PDB file of C-alpha atoms in Angstrom:
ATOM      1  CA  MET A   1       0.000   0.000   0.000  1.00  0.00           C
ATOM      2  CA  THR A   2       1.362   3.357  -0.956  1.00  0.00           C
ATOM      3  CA  THR A   3       1.058   6.147   1.563  1.00  0.00           C
ATOM      4  CA  SER A   4       1.345   9.743   0.448  1.00  0.00           C
ATOM      5  CA  GLU A   5       4.655  11.564   0.605  1.00  0.00           C
ATOM      6  CA  LYS A   6       3.073  14.072   2.997  1.00  0.00           C
ATOM      7  CA  HIS A   7       1.892  11.244   5.274  1.00  0.00           C
ATOM      8  CA  ASP A   8       5.349   9.621   5.290  1.00  0.00           C
ATOM      9  CA  GLU A   9       7.019  12.953   6.048  1.00  0.00           C
ATOM     10  CA  ARG A  10       4.601  13.556   8.927  1.00  0.00           C
ATOM     11  CA  MET A  11       5.510  10.128  10.357  1.00  0.00           C
ATOM     12  CA  ALA A  12       9.236  10.934  10.101  1.00  0.00           C
ATOM     13  CA  THR A  13       9.042  14.315  11.815  1.00  0.00           C
ATOM     14  CA  MET A  14       6.552  13.427  14.542  1.00  0.00           C
ATOM     15  CA  THR A  15       8.294  13.056  17.890  1.00  0.00           C
ATOM     16  CA  PHE A  16       8.129  10.015  20.126  1.00  0.00           C
ATOM     17  CA  ALA A  17       7.657  12.459  23.041  1.00  0.00           C
ATOM     18  CA  SER A  18       4.460  13.822  21.484  1.00  0.00           C
ATOM     19  CA  VAL A  19       2.953  10.363  20.961  1.00  0.00           C
ATOM     20  CA  TYR A  20       4.039   8.484  24.094  1.00  0.00           C
ATOM     21  CA  PRO A  21       1.559  10.249  26.429  1.00  0.00           C
ATOM     22  CA  HIS A  22      -1.277   9.283  24.062  1.00  0.00           C
ATOM     23  CA  TYR A  23      -0.116   5.674  24.035  1.00  0.00           C
ATOM     24  CA  LEU A  24       0.052   5.684  27.834  1.00  0.00           C
ATOM     25  CA  LYS A  25      -3.370   7.250  28.244  1.00  0.00           C
ATOM     26  CA  LYS A  26      -4.881   4.761  25.806  1.00  0.00           C
ATOM     27  CA  VAL A  27      -3.507   1.672  27.560  1.00  0.00           C
ATOM     28  CA  GLU A  28      -4.170   2.923  31.098  1.00  0.00           C
ATOM     29  CA  ARG A  29      -7.774   3.763  30.208  1.00  0.00           C
ATOM     30  CA  LYS A  30      -8.166   0.085  29.324  1.00  0.00           C
ATOM     31  CA  GLY A  31      -6.596  -1.176  32.548  1.00  0.00           C
ATOM     32  CA  ARG A  32      -3.075  -1.831  31.269  1.00  0.00           C
ATOM     33  CA  THR A  33       0.083  -0.382  32.843  1.00  0.00           C
ATOM     34  CA  LYS A  34       2.968   1.874  31.912  1.00  0.00           C
ATOM     35  CA  GLU A  35       5.287  -1.074  32.566  1.00  0.00           C
ATOM     36  CA  GLU A  36       3.401  -3.180  29.997  1.00  0.00           C
ATOM     37  CA  LEU A  37       3.578  -0.335  27.473  1.00  0.00           C
ATOM     38  CA  ASN A  38       7.313   0.011  28.034  1.00  0.00           C
ATOM     39  CA  GLN A  39       7.726  -3.759  27.675  1.00  0.00           C
ATOM     40  CA  VAL A  40       5.973  -3.679  24.289  1.00  0.00           C
ATOM     41  CA  ILE A  41       8.143  -0.763  23.120  1.00  0.00           C
ATOM     42  CA  GLU A  42      11.274  -2.557  24.339  1.00  0.00           C
ATOM     43  CA  TRP A  43      10.285  -5.747  22.509  1.00  0.00           C
ATOM     44  CA  LEU A  44       9.935  -3.853  19.227  1.00  0.00           C
ATOM     45  CA  THR A  45      12.902  -1.473  19.527  1.00  0.00           C
ATOM     46  CA  ASP A  46      15.265  -2.928  22.152  1.00  0.00           C
ATOM     47  CA  PHE A  47      14.988   0.377  24.078  1.00  0.00           C
ATOM     48  CA  ASP A  48      14.762  -0.168  27.823  1.00  0.00           C
ATOM     49  CA  GLU A  49      12.774   2.278  29.954  1.00  0.00           C
ATOM     50  CA  ARG A  50      15.856   4.484  30.536  1.00  0.00           C
ATOM     51  CA  LYS A  51      16.508   4.789  26.771  1.00  0.00           C
ATOM     52  CA  GLN A  52      12.823   5.465  26.086  1.00  0.00           C
ATOM     53  CA  GLN A  53      12.912   8.308  28.622  1.00  0.00           C
ATOM     54  CA  GLU A  54      16.105   9.683  27.066  1.00  0.00           C
ATOM     55  CA  LEU A  55      14.442   9.757  23.634  1.00  0.00           C
ATOM     56  CA  ILE A  56      11.408  11.505  25.118  1.00  0.00           C
ATOM     57  CA  GLU A  57      13.589  14.133  26.795  1.00  0.00           C
ATOM     58  CA  LYS A  58      15.553  14.885  23.641  1.00  0.00           C
ATOM     59  CA  LYS A  59      12.299  14.995  21.642  1.00  0.00           C
ATOM     60  CA  ALA A  60      13.575  12.473  19.100  1.00  0.00           C
ATOM     61  CA  SER A  61      11.638  12.295  15.856  1.00  0.00           C
ATOM     62  CA  PHE A  62      10.331   8.905  14.801  1.00  0.00           C
ATOM     63  CA  GLU A  63      12.990   8.970  12.085  1.00  0.00           C
ATOM     64  CA  THR A  64      15.735   9.253  14.741  1.00  0.00           C
ATOM     65  CA  PHE A  65      13.889   6.882  17.059  1.00  0.00           C
ATOM     66  CA  PHE A  66      13.818   4.063  14.526  1.00  0.00           C
ATOM     67  CA  GLN A  67      17.332   4.803  13.202  1.00  0.00           C
ATOM     68  CA  GLU A  68      18.626   4.119  16.715  1.00  0.00           C
ATOM     69  CA  ALA A  69      16.369   1.106  17.287  1.00  0.00           C
ATOM     70  CA  ARG A  70      17.285  -2.527  16.763  1.00  0.00           C
ATOM     71  CA  LEU A  71      13.993  -3.747  15.395  1.00  0.00           C
ATOM     72  CA  ASN A  72      12.900  -7.115  16.764  1.00  0.00           C
ATOM     73  CA  GLN A  73      13.573  -9.931  14.290  1.00  0.00           C
ATOM     74  CA  HIS A  74       9.919 -10.976  14.560  1.00  0.00           C
ATOM     75  CA  ALA A  75       8.475  -7.522  13.822  1.00  0.00           C
ATOM     76  CA  HIS A  76       7.473  -8.705  10.344  1.00  0.00           C
ATOM     77  CA  LEU A  77       4.875 -10.904  12.082  1.00  0.00           C
ATOM     78  CA  ILE A  78       2.913  -7.769  13.016  1.00  0.00           C
ATOM     79  CA  THR A  79       0.100  -7.700  10.479  1.00  0.00           C
ATOM     80  CA  GLY A  80      -3.402  -6.385  10.117  1.00  0.00           C
ATOM     81  CA  MET A  81      -5.089  -3.025   9.825  1.00  0.00           C
ATOM     82  CA  ILE A  82      -4.196   0.114  11.751  1.00  0.00           C
ATOM     83  CA  CYS A  83      -5.428   3.618  10.996  1.00  0.00           C
ATOM     84  CA  GLY A  84      -6.896   2.423   7.704  1.00  0.00           C
ATOM     85  CA  TYR A  85      -3.665   0.860   6.456  1.00  0.00           C
ATOM     86  CA  ARG A  86      -2.756  -2.812   6.087  1.00  0.00           C
ATOM     87  CA  ILE A  87       0.608  -2.866   7.861  1.00  0.00           C
ATOM     88  CA  GLU A  88       2.256  -5.565   5.766  1.00  0.00           C
ATOM     89  CA  ASP A  89       1.483  -3.611   2.576  1.00  0.00           C
ATOM     90  CA  ILE A  90       2.983  -0.253   3.650  1.00  0.00           C
ATOM     91  CA  GLU A  91       5.857   0.464   1.288  1.00  0.00           C
ATOM     92  CA  ASN A  92       7.691   3.189   3.231  1.00  0.00           C
ATOM     93  CA  PRO A  93       9.900   1.389   5.800  1.00  0.00           C
ATOM     94  CA  LEU A  94       9.725   4.144   8.437  1.00  0.00           C
ATOM     95  CA  THR A  95       5.959   4.514   8.178  1.00  0.00           C
ATOM     96  CA  GLN A  96       5.647   0.744   8.478  1.00  0.00           C
ATOM     97  CA  LYS A  97       7.743   0.745  11.678  1.00  0.00           C
ATOM     98  CA  VAL A  98       5.622   3.505  13.205  1.00  0.00           C
ATOM     99  CA  ARG A  99       2.503   1.510  12.366  1.00  0.00           C
ATOM    100  CA  TYR A 100       4.064  -1.598  13.934  1.00  0.00           C
ATOM    101  CA  LEU A 101       4.312   0.367  17.160  1.00  0.00           C
ATOM    102  CA  ASP A 102       0.764   1.704  16.804  1.00  0.00           C
ATOM    103  CA  LYS A 103      -0.538  -1.827  16.259  1.00  0.00           C
ATOM    104  CA  LEU A 104       1.232  -3.209  19.326  1.00  0.00           C
ATOM    105  CA  VAL A 105      -0.129  -0.399  21.504  1.00  0.00           C
ATOM    106  CA  ASP A 106      -3.605  -0.990  20.078  1.00  0.00           C
ATOM    107  CA  GLU A 107      -3.419  -4.707  20.864  1.00  0.00           C
ATOM    108  CA  LEU A 108      -2.260  -3.946  24.408  1.00  0.00           C
ATOM    109  CA  ALA A 109      -5.158  -1.538  24.925  1.00  0.00           C
ATOM    110  CA  LYS A 110      -7.619  -4.096  23.560  1.00  0.00           C
ATOM    111  CA  GLY A 111      -6.574  -6.577  26.243  1.00  0.00           C
ATOM    112  CA  ARG A 112      -4.633  -9.016  24.088  1.00  0.00           C
ATOM    113  CA  LYS A 113      -2.373 -11.292  26.124  1.00  0.00           C
ATOM    114  CA  MET A 114       1.233 -10.155  26.328  1.00  0.00           C
ATOM    115  CA  GLU A 115       2.574 -13.447  24.971  1.00  0.00           C
ATOM    116  CA  LYS A 116       0.476 -12.896  21.810  1.00  0.00           C
ATOM    117  CA  ILE A 117       1.560  -9.256  21.449  1.00  0.00           C
ATOM    118  CA  LEU A 118       5.242 -10.187  21.779  1.00  0.00           C
ATOM    119  CA  ARG A 119       5.267 -12.366  18.716  1.00  0.00           C
ATOM    120  CA  LYS A 120       7.592 -15.292  18.349  1.00  0.00           C
ATOM    121  CA  ALA A 121       8.324 -17.192  15.162  1.00  0.00           C
TER     122      ALA A 121
END
């Protein structure tokens, strides 16, 4: 699936710091915890809580965020629809990574079991 150039640029320049509070609010509203959110982010990016906080404080863009990340080898198993896009069909690699994160947060908020969210081959 092709996203627009404007959409991809917006994904690249958006900061992790601007989105993280929304992720946290979303999962807490559904009875999940900050620790679970951080665990999901760490699974995808290999960023522990300290590194996540560092990226928030320096207002890292998603482009920087994912350049520094070591994407989980099983991230390609994240499939389905998020925000009107089929994740596995997104052509822009950065936009796809951002949508991976969105999908994991969505699954956490919907009450999916952690062992299902943290995909294994």
